[in-house]
PDB file of C-alpha atoms in Angstrom:
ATOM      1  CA  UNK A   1     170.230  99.771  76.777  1.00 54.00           C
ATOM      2  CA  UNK A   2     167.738  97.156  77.156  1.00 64.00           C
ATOM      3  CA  UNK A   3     163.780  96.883  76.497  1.00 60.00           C
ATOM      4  CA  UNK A   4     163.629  96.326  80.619  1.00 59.00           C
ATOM      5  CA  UNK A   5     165.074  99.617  81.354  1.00 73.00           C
ATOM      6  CA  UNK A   6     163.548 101.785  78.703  1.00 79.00           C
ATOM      7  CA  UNK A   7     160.160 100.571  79.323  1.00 80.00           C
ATOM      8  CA  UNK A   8     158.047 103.079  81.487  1.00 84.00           C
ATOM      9  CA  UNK A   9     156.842 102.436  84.391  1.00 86.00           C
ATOM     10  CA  UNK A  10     153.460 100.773  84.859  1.00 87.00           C
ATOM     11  CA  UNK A  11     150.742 102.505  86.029  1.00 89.00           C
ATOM     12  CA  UNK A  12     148.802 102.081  88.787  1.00 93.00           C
ATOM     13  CA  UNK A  13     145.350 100.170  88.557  1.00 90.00           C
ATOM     14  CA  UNK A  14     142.641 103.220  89.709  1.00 92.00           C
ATOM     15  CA  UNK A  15     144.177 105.132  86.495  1.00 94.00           C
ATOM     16  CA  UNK A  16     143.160 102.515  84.088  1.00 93.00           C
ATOM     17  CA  UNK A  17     139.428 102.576  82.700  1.00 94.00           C
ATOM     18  CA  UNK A  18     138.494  98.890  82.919  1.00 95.00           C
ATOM     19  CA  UNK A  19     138.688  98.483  86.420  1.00 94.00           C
ATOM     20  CA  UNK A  20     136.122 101.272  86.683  1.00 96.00           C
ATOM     21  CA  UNK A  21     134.066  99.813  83.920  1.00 97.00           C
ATOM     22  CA  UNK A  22     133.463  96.603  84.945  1.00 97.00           C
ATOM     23  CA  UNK A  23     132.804  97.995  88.473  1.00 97.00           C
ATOM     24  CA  UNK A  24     130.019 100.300  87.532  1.00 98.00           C
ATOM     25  CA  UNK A  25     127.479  97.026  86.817  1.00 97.00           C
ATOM     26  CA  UNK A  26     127.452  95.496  90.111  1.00 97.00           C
ATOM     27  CA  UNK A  27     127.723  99.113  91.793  1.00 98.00           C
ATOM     28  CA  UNK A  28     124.685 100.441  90.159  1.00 98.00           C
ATOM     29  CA  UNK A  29     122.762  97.103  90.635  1.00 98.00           C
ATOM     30  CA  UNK A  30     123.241  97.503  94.753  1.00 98.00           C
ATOM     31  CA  UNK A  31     121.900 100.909  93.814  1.00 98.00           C
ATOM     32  CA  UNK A  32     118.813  99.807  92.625  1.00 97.00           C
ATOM     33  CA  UNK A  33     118.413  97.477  95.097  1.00 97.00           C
ATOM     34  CA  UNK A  34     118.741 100.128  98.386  1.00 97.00           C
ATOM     35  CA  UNK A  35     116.402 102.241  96.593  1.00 96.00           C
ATOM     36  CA  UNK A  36     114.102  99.256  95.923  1.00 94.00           C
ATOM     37  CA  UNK A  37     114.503  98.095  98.942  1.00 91.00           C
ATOM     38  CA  UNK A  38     113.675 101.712 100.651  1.00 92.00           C
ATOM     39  CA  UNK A  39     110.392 102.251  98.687  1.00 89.00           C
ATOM     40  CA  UNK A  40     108.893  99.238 100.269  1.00 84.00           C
ATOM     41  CA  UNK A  41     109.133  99.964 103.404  1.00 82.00           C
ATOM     42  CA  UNK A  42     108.378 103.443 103.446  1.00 84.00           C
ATOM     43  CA  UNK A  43     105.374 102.784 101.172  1.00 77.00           C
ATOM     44  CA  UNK A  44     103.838  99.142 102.372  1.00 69.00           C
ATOM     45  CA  UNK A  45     105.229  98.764 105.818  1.00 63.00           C
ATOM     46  CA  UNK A  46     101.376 100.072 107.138  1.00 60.00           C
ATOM     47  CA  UNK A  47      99.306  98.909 104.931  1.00 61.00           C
ATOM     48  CA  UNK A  48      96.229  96.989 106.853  1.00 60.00           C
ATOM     49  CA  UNK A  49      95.119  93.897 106.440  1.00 63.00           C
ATOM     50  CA  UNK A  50      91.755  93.419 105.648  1.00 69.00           C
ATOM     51  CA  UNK A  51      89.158  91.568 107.715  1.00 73.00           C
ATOM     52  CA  UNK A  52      88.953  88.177 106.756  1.00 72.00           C
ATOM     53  CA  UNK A  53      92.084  87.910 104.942  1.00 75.00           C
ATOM     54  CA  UNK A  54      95.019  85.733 106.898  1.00 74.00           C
ATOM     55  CA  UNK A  55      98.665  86.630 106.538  1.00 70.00           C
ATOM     56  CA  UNK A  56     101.072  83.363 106.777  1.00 70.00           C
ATOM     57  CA  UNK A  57     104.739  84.303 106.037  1.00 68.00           C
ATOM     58  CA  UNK A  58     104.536  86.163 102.825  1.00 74.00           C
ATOM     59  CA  UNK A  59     101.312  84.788 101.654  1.00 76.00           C
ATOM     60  CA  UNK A  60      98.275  86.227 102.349  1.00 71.00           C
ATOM     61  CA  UNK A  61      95.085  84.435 101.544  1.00 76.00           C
ATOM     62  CA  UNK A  62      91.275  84.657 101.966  1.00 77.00           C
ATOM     63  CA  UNK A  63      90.245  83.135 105.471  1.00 73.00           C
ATOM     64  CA  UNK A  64      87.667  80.270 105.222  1.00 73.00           C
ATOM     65  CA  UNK A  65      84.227  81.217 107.607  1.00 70.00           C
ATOM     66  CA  UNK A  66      84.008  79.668 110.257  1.00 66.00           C
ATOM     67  CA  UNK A  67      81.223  77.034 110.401  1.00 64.00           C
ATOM     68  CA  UNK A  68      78.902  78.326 113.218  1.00 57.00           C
ATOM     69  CA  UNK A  69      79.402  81.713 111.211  1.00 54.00           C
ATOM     70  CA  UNK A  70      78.752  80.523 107.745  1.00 52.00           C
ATOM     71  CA  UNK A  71      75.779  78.102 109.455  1.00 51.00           C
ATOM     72  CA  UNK A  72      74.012  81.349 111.103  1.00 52.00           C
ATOM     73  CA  UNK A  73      74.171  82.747 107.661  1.00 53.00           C
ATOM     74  CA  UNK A  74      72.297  80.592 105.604  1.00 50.00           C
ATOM     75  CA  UNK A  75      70.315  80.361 108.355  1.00 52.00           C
ATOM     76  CA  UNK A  76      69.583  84.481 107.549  1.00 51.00           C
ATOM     77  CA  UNK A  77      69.558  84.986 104.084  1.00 48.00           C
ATOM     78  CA  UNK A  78      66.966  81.972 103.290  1.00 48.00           C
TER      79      UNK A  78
END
């Protein structure tokens, strides 16, 4: 008898740990990233913008006056 045939058989790769292991990171990363993912748009999605403030992609800044605006205000408040 030889070490060939009195070797068992191997098993298969679903019954070993590792596999399962190394798995879990990436798996529970996507995870956190649906759920991330989720909570912005069901929390920011209708948020207003407020008057005077521009949106431009994912930047949203202050809006400059206008000058007949910002001229009629000086113009006010002497």
């Amino acid at each position: 008898m030889t070490l060939a045939q009195s070797a068992p058989p191997p098993k298969p790769w679903y019954y070993e740990p590792w596999p399962w292991i190394l798995m879990a990171g990436p798996f529970v990363a996507m995870i956190g990233c649906f759920i991330t993912i989720y909570f912005a748009y069901s929390n920011f999605t209708h948020e207003p913008i407020l008057e005077g403030v521009v949106k431009r992609g994912l930047v949203i800044e202050q809006a400059a006056p206008k000058t007949g605006e910002a001229a009629g205000a000086a113009r006010a408040n002497p």
